Short mmCIF file of C-alpha atoms in Angstrom, two decimals:
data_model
loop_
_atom_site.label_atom_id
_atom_site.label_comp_id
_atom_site.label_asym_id
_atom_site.label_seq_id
_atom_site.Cartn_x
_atom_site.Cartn_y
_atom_site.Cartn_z
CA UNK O 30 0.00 0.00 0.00
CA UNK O 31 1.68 3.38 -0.92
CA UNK O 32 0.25 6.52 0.84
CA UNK O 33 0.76 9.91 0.18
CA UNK O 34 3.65 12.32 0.95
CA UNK O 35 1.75 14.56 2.71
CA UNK O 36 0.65 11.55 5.42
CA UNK O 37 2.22 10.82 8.36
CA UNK O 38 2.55 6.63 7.29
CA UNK O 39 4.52 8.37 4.42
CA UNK O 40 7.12 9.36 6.75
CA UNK O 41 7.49 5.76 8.56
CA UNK O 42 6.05 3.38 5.37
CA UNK O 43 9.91 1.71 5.08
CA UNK O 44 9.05 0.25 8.32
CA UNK O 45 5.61 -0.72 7.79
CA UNK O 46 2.22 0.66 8.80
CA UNK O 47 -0.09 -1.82 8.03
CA UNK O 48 1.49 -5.33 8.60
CA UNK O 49 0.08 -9.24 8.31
CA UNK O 50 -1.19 -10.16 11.52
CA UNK O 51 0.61 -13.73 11.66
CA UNK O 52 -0.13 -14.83 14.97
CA UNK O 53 -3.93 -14.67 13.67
CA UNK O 54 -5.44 -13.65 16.76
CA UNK O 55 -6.60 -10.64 18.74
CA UNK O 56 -4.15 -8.36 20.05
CA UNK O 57 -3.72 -4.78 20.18
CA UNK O 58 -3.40 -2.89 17.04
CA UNK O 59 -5.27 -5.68 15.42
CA UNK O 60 -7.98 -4.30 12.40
CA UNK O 61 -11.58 -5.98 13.15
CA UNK O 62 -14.82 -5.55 11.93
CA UNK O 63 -17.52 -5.29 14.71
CA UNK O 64 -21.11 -3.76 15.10
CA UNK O 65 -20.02 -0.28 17.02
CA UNK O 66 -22.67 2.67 17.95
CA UNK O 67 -22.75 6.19 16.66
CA UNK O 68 -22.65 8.47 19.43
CA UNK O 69 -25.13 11.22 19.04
CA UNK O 70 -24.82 14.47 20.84
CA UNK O 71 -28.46 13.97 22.48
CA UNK O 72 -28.84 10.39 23.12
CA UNK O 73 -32.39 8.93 22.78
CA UNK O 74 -34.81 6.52 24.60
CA UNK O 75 -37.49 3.89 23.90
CA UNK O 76 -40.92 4.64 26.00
CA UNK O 77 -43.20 2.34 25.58
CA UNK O 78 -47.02 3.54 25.26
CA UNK O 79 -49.20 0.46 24.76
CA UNK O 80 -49.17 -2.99 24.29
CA UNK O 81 -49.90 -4.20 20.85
CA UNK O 82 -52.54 -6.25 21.84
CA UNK O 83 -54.10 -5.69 25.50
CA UNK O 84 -53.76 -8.89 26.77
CA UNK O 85 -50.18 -9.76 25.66
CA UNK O 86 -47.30 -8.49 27.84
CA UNK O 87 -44.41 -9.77 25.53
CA UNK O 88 -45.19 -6.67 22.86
CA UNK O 89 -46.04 -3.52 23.04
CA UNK O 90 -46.11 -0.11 20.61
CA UNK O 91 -42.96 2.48 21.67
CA UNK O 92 -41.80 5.79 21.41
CA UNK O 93 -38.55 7.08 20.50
CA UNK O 94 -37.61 10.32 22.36
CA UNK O 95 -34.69 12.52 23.57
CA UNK O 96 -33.21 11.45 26.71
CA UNK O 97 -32.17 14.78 28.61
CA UNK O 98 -30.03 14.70 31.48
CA UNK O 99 -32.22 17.20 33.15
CA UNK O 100 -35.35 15.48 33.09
CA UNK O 101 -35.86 12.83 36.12
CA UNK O 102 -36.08 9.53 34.92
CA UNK O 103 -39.35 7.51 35.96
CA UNK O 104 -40.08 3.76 35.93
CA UNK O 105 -42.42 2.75 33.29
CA UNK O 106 -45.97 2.30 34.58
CA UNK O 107 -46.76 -0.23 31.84
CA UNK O 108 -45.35 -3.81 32.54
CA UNK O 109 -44.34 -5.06 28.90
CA UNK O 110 -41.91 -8.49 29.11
CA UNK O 111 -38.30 -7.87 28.46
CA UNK O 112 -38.04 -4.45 28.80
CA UNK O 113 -37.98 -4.35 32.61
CA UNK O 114 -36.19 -1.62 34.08
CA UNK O 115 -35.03 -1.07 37.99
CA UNK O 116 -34.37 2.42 39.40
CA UNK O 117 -32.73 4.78 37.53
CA UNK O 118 -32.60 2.88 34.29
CA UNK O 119 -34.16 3.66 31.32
CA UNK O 120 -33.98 2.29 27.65
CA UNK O 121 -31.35 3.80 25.10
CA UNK O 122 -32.09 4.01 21.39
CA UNK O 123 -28.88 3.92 19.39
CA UNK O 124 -27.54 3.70 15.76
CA UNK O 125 -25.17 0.70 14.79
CA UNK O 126 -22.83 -0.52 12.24
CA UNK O 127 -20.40 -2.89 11.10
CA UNK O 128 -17.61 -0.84 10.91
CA UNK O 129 -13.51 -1.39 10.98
CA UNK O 130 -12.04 -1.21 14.16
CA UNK O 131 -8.52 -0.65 15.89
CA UNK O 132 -8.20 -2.58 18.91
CA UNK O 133 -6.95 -0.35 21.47
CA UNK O 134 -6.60 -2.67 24.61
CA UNK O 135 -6.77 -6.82 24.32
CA UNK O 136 -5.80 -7.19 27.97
CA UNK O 137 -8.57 -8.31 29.61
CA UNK O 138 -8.41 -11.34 32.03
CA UNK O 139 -11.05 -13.53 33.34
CA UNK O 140 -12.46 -13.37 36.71
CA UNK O 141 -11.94 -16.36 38.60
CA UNK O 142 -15.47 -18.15 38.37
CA UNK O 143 -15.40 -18.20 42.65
CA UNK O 144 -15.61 -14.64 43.09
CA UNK O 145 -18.76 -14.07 40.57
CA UNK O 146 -21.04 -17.28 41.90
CA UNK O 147 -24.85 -16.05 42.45
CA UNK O 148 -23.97 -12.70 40.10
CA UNK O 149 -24.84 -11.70 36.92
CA UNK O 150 -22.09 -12.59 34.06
CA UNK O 151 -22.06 -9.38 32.83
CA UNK O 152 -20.91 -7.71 35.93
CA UNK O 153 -17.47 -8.98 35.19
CA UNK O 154 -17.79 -10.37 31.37
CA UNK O 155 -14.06 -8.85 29.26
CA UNK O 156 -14.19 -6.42 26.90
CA UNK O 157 -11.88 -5.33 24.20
CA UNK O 158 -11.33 -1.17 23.87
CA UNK O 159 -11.95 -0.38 19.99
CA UNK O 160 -11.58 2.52 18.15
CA UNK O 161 -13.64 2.76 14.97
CA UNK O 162 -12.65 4.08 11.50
CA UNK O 163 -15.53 6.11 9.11
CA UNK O 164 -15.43 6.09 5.47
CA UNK O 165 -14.86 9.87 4.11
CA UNK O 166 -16.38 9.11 0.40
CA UNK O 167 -20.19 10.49 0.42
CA UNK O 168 -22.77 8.31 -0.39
CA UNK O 169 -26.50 6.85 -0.39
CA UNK O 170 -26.29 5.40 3.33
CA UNK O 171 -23.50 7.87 4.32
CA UNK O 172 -22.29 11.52 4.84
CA UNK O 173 -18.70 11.60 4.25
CA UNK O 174 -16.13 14.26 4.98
CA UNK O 175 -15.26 17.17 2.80
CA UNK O 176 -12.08 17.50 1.08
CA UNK O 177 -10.72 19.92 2.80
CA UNK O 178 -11.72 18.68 6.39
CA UNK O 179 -10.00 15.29 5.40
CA UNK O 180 -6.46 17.48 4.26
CA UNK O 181 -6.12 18.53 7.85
CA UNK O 182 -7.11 15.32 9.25
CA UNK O 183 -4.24 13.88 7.29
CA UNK O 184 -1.99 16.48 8.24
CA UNK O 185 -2.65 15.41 11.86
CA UNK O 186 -4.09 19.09 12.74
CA UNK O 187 -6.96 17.61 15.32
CA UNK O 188 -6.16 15.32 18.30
CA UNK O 189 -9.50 12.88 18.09
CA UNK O 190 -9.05 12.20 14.38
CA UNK O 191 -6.62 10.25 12.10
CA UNK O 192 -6.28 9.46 8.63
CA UNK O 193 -5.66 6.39 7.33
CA UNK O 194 -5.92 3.86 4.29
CA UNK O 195 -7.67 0.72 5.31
CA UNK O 196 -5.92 -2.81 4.03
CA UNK O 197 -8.21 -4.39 1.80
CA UNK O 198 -11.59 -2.54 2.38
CA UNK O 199 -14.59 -2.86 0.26
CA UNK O 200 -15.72 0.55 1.50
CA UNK O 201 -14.71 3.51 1.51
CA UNK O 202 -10.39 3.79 -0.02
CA UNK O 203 -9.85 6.74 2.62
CA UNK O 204 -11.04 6.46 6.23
CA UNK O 205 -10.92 8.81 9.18
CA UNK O 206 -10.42 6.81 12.90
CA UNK O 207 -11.79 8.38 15.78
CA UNK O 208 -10.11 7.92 19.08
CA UNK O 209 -13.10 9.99 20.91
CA UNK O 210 -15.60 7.56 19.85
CA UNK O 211 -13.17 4.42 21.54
CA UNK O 212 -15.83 1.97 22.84
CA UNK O 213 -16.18 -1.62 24.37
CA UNK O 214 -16.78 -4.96 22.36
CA UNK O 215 -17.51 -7.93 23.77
CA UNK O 216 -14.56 -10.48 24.01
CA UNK O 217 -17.17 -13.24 22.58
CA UNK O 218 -15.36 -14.31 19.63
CA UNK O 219 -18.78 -14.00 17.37
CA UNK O 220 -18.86 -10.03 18.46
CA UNK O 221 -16.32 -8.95 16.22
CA UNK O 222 -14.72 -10.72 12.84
CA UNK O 223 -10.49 -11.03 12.41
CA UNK O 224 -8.98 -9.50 9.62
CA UNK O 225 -5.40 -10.50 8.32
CA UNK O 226 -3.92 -7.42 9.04
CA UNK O 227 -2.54 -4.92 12.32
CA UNK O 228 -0.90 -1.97 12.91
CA UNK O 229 3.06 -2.04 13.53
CA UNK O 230 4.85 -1.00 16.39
CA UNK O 231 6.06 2.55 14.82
CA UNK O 232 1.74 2.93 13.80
CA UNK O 233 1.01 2.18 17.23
CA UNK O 234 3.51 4.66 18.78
CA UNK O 235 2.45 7.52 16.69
CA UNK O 236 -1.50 6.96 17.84
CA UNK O 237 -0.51 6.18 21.39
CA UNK O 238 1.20 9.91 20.60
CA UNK O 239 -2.18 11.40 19.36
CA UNK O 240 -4.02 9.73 22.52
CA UNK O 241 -2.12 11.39 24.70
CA UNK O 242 -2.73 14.73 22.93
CA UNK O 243 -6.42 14.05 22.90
CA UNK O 244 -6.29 12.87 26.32
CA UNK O 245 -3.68 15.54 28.17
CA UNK O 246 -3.88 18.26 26.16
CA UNK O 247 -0.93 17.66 24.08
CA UNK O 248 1.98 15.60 22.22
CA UNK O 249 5.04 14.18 24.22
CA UNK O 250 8.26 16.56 23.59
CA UNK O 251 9.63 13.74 21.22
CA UNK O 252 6.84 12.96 19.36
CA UNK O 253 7.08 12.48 15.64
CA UNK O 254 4.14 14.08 14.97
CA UNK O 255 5.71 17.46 16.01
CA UNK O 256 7.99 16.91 13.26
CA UNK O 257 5.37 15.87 11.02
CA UNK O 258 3.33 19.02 11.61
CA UNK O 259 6.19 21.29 11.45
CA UNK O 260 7.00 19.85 8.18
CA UNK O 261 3.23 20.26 6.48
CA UNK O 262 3.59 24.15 7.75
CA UNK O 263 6.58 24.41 6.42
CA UNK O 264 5.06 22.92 3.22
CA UNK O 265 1.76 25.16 3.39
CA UNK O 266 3.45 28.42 3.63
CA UNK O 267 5.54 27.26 0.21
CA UNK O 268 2.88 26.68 -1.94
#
């Protein structure tokens, strides 16, 4: 895969960005595919408002509405079958979609099964920390980015986003990953689907670089994505 000179891979391609993933398993910097959410600014929540038949407690007819931090959240005075909630939960409607992923942390160990008996599974179940990429190219089902937005992606001017060129994607050639939109996937191996490929060492260190921006405020004092900015303003003010 060649990428272009004005990239930040450009500047460390000799060694590798995208490499096979030989050990064919999951481990961190490893490119999956898994069902993630879109995160919307106001999240939203299912009410229900009747059953669909009066008798039957197993269906019922909902609402969709905005879920406002400000407004108290009350328990459901209509009994419907599997969508009990306790106190102070409530139901959250959210978009999802198979999407490519970076795995950001693969570390999770089990909880020895004598410390969990008589709880819930889920209490303690692993999780794997993913970051997930979006496609820039417009089209039916999706937005995109404009041009010029995705030139100062690439030229690493915002801490939450990064360019990149996915190996082998049927999408979109150009993707943008975004490290503010990191969520858990469930360690179940039929949550998520293995690709062939991961991110080397050197890829690894530059986004553990940009996390640290995005997560401190800014990049460590040897970073080489100082250098790499210097260099594309160096660039701009030629042109």
């Amino acid at each position: 895969m060649s990428f272009p000179d004005d990239s930040i891979q450009y500047l460390v391609e000799d060694d590798g960005w995208w490499i096979k993933n030989t050990e064919s398993n999951l481990v961190r910097g490893a490119l999956i595919w898994a069902f993630v959410y879109q995160i919307d600014q106001l999240p939203y929540t299912f009410v229900p408002v009747s059953r669909s038949k009066a008798r039957e407690h197993d269906k019922a007819v909902v609402a969709v509405a905005e879920l406002k931090i400000g407004e108290h959240l009350q328990r459901d005075q209509l009994p419907v079958a599997g969508m009990t909630t306790y106190k102070g939960e409530c139901w959250v409607a959210n978009k999802a979609k198979l999407r490519p992923c970076i795995v950001w942390s693969a570390n999770c160990s089990n909880v020895d099964k004598s410390l969990t008996i008589g709880k819930p599974k889920g209490s303690t179940a692993p999780t794997y920390l993913v970051a997930p990429f979006y496609g820039i190219d417009a089209g039916i089902n999706r937005a995109g980015y404009s041009e010029a937005f995705v030139q100062r992606v690439r030229h690493c001017e915002y801490p939450q986003f990064h360019w990149d060129m996915i190996p082998d994607s049927n999408s979109s050639k150009e993707s943008i990953l975004r490290l503010d939109h990191m969520q858990p996937v469930g360690a179940h191996s039929k949550s998520y689907r293995l690709s062939d490929y991961k991110l080397s060492e050197a890829a690894l260190e530059i986004l553990d670089d940009q996390y640290t921006w995005l997560t401190r405020g800014g990049l460590p004092e040897k970073s080489i994505i100082l250098d790499f900015q210097e260099l594309m303003q160096e660039f701009d003010t030629s042109e």
